[in-house]
PDB file of C-alpha atoms in Angstrom:
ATOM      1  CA  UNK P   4       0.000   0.000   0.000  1.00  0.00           C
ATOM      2  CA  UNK P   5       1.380   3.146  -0.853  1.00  0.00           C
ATOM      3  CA  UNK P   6       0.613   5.854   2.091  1.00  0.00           C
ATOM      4  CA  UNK P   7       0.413   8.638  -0.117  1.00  0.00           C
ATOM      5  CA  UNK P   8      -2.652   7.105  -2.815  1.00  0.00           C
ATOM      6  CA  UNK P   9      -4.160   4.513  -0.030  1.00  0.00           C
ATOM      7  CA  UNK P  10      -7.989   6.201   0.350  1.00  0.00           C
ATOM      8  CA  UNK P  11      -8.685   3.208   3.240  1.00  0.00           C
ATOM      9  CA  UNK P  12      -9.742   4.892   6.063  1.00  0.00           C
ATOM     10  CA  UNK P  13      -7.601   5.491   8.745  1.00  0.00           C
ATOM     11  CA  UNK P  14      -8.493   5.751  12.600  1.00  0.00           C
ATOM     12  CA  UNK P  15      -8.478   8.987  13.049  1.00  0.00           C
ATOM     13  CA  UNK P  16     -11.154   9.554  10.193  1.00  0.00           C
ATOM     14  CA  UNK P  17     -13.594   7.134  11.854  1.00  0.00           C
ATOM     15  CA  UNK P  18     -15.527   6.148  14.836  1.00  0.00           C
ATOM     16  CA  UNK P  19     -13.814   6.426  18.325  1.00  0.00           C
ATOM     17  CA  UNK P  20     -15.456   3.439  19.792  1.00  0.00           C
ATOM     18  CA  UNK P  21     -17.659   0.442  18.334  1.00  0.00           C
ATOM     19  CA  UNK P  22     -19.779  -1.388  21.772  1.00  0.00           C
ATOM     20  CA  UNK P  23     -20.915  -4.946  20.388  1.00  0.00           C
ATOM     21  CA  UNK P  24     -22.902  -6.878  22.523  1.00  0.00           C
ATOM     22  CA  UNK P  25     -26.430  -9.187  21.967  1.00  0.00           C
ATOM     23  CA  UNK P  26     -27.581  -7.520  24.846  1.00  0.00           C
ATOM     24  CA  UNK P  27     -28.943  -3.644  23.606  1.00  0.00           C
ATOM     25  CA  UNK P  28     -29.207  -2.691  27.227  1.00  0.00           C
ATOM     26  CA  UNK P  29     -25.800  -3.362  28.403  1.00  0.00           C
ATOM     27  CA  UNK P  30     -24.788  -1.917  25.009  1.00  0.00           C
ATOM     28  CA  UNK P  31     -26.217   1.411  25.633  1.00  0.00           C
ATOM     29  CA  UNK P  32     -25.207   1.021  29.081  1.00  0.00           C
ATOM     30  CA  UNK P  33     -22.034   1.407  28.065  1.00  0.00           C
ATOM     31  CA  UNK P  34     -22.376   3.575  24.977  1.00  0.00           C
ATOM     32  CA  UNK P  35     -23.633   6.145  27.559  1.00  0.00           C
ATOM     33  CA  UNK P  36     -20.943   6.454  29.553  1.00  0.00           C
ATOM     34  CA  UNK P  37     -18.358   6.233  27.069  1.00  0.00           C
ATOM     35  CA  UNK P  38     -20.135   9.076  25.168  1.00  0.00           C
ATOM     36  CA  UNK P  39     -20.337  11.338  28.297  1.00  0.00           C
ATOM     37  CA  UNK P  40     -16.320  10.640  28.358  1.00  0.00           C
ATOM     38  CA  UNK P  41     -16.369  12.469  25.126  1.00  0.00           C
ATOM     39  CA  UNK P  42     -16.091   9.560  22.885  1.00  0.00           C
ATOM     40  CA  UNK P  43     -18.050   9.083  19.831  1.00  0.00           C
ATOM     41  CA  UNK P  44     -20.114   5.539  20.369  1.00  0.00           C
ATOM     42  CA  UNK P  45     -22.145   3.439  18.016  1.00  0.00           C
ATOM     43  CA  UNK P  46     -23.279   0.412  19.066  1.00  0.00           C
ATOM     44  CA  UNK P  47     -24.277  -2.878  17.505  1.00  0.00           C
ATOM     45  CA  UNK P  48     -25.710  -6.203  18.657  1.00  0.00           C
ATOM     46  CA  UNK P  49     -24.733  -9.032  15.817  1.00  0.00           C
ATOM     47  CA  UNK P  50     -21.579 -10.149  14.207  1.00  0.00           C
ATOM     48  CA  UNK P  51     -22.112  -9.143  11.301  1.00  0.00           C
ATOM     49  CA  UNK P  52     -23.672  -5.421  11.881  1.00  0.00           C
ATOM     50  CA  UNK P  53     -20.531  -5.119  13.846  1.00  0.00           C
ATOM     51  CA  UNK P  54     -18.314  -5.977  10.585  1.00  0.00           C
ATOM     52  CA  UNK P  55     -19.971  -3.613   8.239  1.00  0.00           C
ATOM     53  CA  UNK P  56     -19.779  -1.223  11.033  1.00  0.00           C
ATOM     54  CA  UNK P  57     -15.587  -1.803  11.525  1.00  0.00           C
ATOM     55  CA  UNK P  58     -15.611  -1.742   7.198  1.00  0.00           C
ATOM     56  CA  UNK P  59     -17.820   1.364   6.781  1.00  0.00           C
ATOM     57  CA  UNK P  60     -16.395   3.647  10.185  1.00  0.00           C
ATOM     58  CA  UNK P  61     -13.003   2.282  10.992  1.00  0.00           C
ATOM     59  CA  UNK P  62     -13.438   2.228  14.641  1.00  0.00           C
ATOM     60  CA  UNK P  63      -9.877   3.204  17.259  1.00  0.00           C
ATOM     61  CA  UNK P  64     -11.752   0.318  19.513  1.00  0.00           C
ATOM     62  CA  UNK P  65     -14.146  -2.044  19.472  1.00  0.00           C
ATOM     63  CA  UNK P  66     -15.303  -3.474  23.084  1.00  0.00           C
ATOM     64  CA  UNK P  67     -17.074  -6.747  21.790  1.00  0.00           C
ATOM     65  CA  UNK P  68     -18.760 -10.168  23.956  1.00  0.00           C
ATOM     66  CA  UNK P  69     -18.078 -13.106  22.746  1.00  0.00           C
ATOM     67  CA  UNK P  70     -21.183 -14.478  22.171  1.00  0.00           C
ATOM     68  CA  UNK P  71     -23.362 -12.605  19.178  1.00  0.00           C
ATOM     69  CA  UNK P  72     -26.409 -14.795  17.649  1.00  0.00           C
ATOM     70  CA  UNK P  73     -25.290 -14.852  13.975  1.00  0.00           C
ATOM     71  CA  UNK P  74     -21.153 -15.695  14.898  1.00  0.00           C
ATOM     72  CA  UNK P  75     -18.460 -15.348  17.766  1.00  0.00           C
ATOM     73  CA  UNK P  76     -16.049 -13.402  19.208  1.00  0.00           C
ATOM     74  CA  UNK P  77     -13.625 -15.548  17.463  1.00  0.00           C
ATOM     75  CA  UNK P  78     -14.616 -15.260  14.295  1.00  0.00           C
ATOM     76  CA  UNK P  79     -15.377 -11.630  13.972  1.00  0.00           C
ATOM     77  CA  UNK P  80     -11.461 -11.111  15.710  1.00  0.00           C
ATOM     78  CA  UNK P  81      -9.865 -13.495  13.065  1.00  0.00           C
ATOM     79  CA  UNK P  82     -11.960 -11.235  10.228  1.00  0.00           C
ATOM     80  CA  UNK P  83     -10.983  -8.126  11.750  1.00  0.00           C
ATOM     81  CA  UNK P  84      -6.805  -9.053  12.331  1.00  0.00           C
ATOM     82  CA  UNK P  85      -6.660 -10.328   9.078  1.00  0.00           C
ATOM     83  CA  UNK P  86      -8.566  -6.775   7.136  1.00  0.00           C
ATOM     84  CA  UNK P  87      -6.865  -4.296   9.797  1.00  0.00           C
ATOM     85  CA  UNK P  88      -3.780  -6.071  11.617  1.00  0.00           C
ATOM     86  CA  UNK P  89      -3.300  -4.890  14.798  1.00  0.00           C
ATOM     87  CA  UNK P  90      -5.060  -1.444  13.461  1.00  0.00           C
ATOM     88  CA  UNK P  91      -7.885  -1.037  15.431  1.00  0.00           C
ATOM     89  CA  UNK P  92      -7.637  -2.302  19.202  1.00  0.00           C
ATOM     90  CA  UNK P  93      -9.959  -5.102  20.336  1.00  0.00           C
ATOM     91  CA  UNK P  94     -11.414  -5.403  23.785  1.00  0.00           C
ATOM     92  CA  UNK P  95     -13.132  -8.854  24.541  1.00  0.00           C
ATOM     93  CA  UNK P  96     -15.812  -7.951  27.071  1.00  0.00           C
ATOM     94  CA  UNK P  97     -17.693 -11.083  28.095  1.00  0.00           C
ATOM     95  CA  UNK P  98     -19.336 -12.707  30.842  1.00  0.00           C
ATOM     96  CA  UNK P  99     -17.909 -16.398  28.635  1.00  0.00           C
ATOM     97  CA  UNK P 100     -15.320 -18.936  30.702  1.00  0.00           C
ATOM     98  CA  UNK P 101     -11.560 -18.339  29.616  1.00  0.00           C
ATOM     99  CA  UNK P 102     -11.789 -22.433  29.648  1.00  0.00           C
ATOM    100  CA  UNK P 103     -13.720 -22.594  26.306  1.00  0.00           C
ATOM    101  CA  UNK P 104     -11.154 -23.497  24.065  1.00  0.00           C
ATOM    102  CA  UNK P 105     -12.569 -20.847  21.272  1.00  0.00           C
ATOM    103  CA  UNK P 106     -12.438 -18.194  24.186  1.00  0.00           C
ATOM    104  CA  UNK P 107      -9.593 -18.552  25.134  1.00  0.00           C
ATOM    105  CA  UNK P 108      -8.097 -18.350  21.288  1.00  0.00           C
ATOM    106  CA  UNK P 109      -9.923 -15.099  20.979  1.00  0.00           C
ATOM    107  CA  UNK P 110      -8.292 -14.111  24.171  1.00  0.00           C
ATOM    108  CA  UNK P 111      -5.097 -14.392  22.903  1.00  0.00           C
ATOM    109  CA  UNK P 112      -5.965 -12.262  19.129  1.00  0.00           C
ATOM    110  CA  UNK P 113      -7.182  -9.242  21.608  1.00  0.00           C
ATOM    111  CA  UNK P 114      -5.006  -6.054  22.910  1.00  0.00           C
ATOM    112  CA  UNK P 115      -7.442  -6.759  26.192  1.00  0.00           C
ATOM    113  CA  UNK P 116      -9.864  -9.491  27.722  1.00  0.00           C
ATOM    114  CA  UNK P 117     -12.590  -8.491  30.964  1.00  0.00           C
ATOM    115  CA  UNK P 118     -14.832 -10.576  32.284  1.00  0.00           C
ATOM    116  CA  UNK P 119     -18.200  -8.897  32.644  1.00  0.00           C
ATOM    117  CA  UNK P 120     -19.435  -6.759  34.598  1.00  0.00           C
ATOM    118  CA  UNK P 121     -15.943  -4.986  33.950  1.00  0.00           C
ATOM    119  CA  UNK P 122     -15.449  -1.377  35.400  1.00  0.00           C
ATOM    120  CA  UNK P 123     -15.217   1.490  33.713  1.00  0.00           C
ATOM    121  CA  UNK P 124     -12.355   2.465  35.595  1.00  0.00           C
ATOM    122  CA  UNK P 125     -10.576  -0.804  33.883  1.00  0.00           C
ATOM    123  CA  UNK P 126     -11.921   0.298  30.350  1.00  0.00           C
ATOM    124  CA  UNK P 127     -10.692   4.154  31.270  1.00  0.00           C
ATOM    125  CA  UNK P 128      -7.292   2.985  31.191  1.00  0.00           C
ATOM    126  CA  UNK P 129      -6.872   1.210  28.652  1.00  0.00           C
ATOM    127  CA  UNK P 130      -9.100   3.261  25.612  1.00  0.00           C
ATOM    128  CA  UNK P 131      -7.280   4.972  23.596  1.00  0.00           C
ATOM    129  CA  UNK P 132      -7.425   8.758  24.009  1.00  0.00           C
ATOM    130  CA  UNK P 133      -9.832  11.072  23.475  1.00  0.00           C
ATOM    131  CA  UNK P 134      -8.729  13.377  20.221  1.00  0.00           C
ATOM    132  CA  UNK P 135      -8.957  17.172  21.229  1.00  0.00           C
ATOM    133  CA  UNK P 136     -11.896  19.018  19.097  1.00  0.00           C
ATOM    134  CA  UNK P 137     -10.845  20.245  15.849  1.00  0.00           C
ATOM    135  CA  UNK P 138     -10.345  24.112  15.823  1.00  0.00           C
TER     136      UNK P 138
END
């Protein structure tokens, strides 16, 4: 890819933070208080809304369960390592056992693994920053 003629978007274009959970409550939940932190949320509550959301907004983050109705954790990380690398960082928030063998690979394709309910203290410290408003 040449850098100077590569139109992919690029993090800093795109969406600060992508929530993906089955659960729309806990997804809002969160959105919420990540958007009062000044980030810019969208949230989504399938697999595969949450890979045309990563392809169309090029998230900094995604926080993501494991467990979706249409796929898993695992297989939306694998899809989203191989398009973007280590690109965008991925956050496994799940209430799933670290013992499940497909888990437990996820766990180890993710910048970060909670179990639920995690803080947002925990999540605080790890996002990446905030960008300053645009003057």
């Amino acid at each position: 890819m040449d850098p100077l003629t590569d139109t992919a978007p690029q993090p800093a274009d795109g969406l600060d933070v992508l929530v993906v959970d089955d659960s729309p409550e806990a997804a809002e939940t969160l959105a919420m208080a990540l958007t009062m932190d000044g980030y810019r949320v969208r949230t989504c509550h399938s697999g595969a809304s949450a890979l045309a959301c990563i392809a169309r907004d090029f998230p900094l983050c995604v926080l993501m369960d494991f467990g979706l109705p249409d796929m898993d954790g695992l297989d939306i990380v694998k899809e989203v390592r191989a398009l973007h690398g280590n690109a965008i960082v991925i956050v496994m928030v799940t209430g799933q056992d670290i013992t499940h063998t497909r888990v437990a690979e996820a766990a180890g394709l993710v910048d970060h693994y909670f179990t639920k309910p995690v803080s947002l203290e925990k999540l605080r410290q790890i996002l990446p920053p905030v960008r300053p408003p645009s003057t």
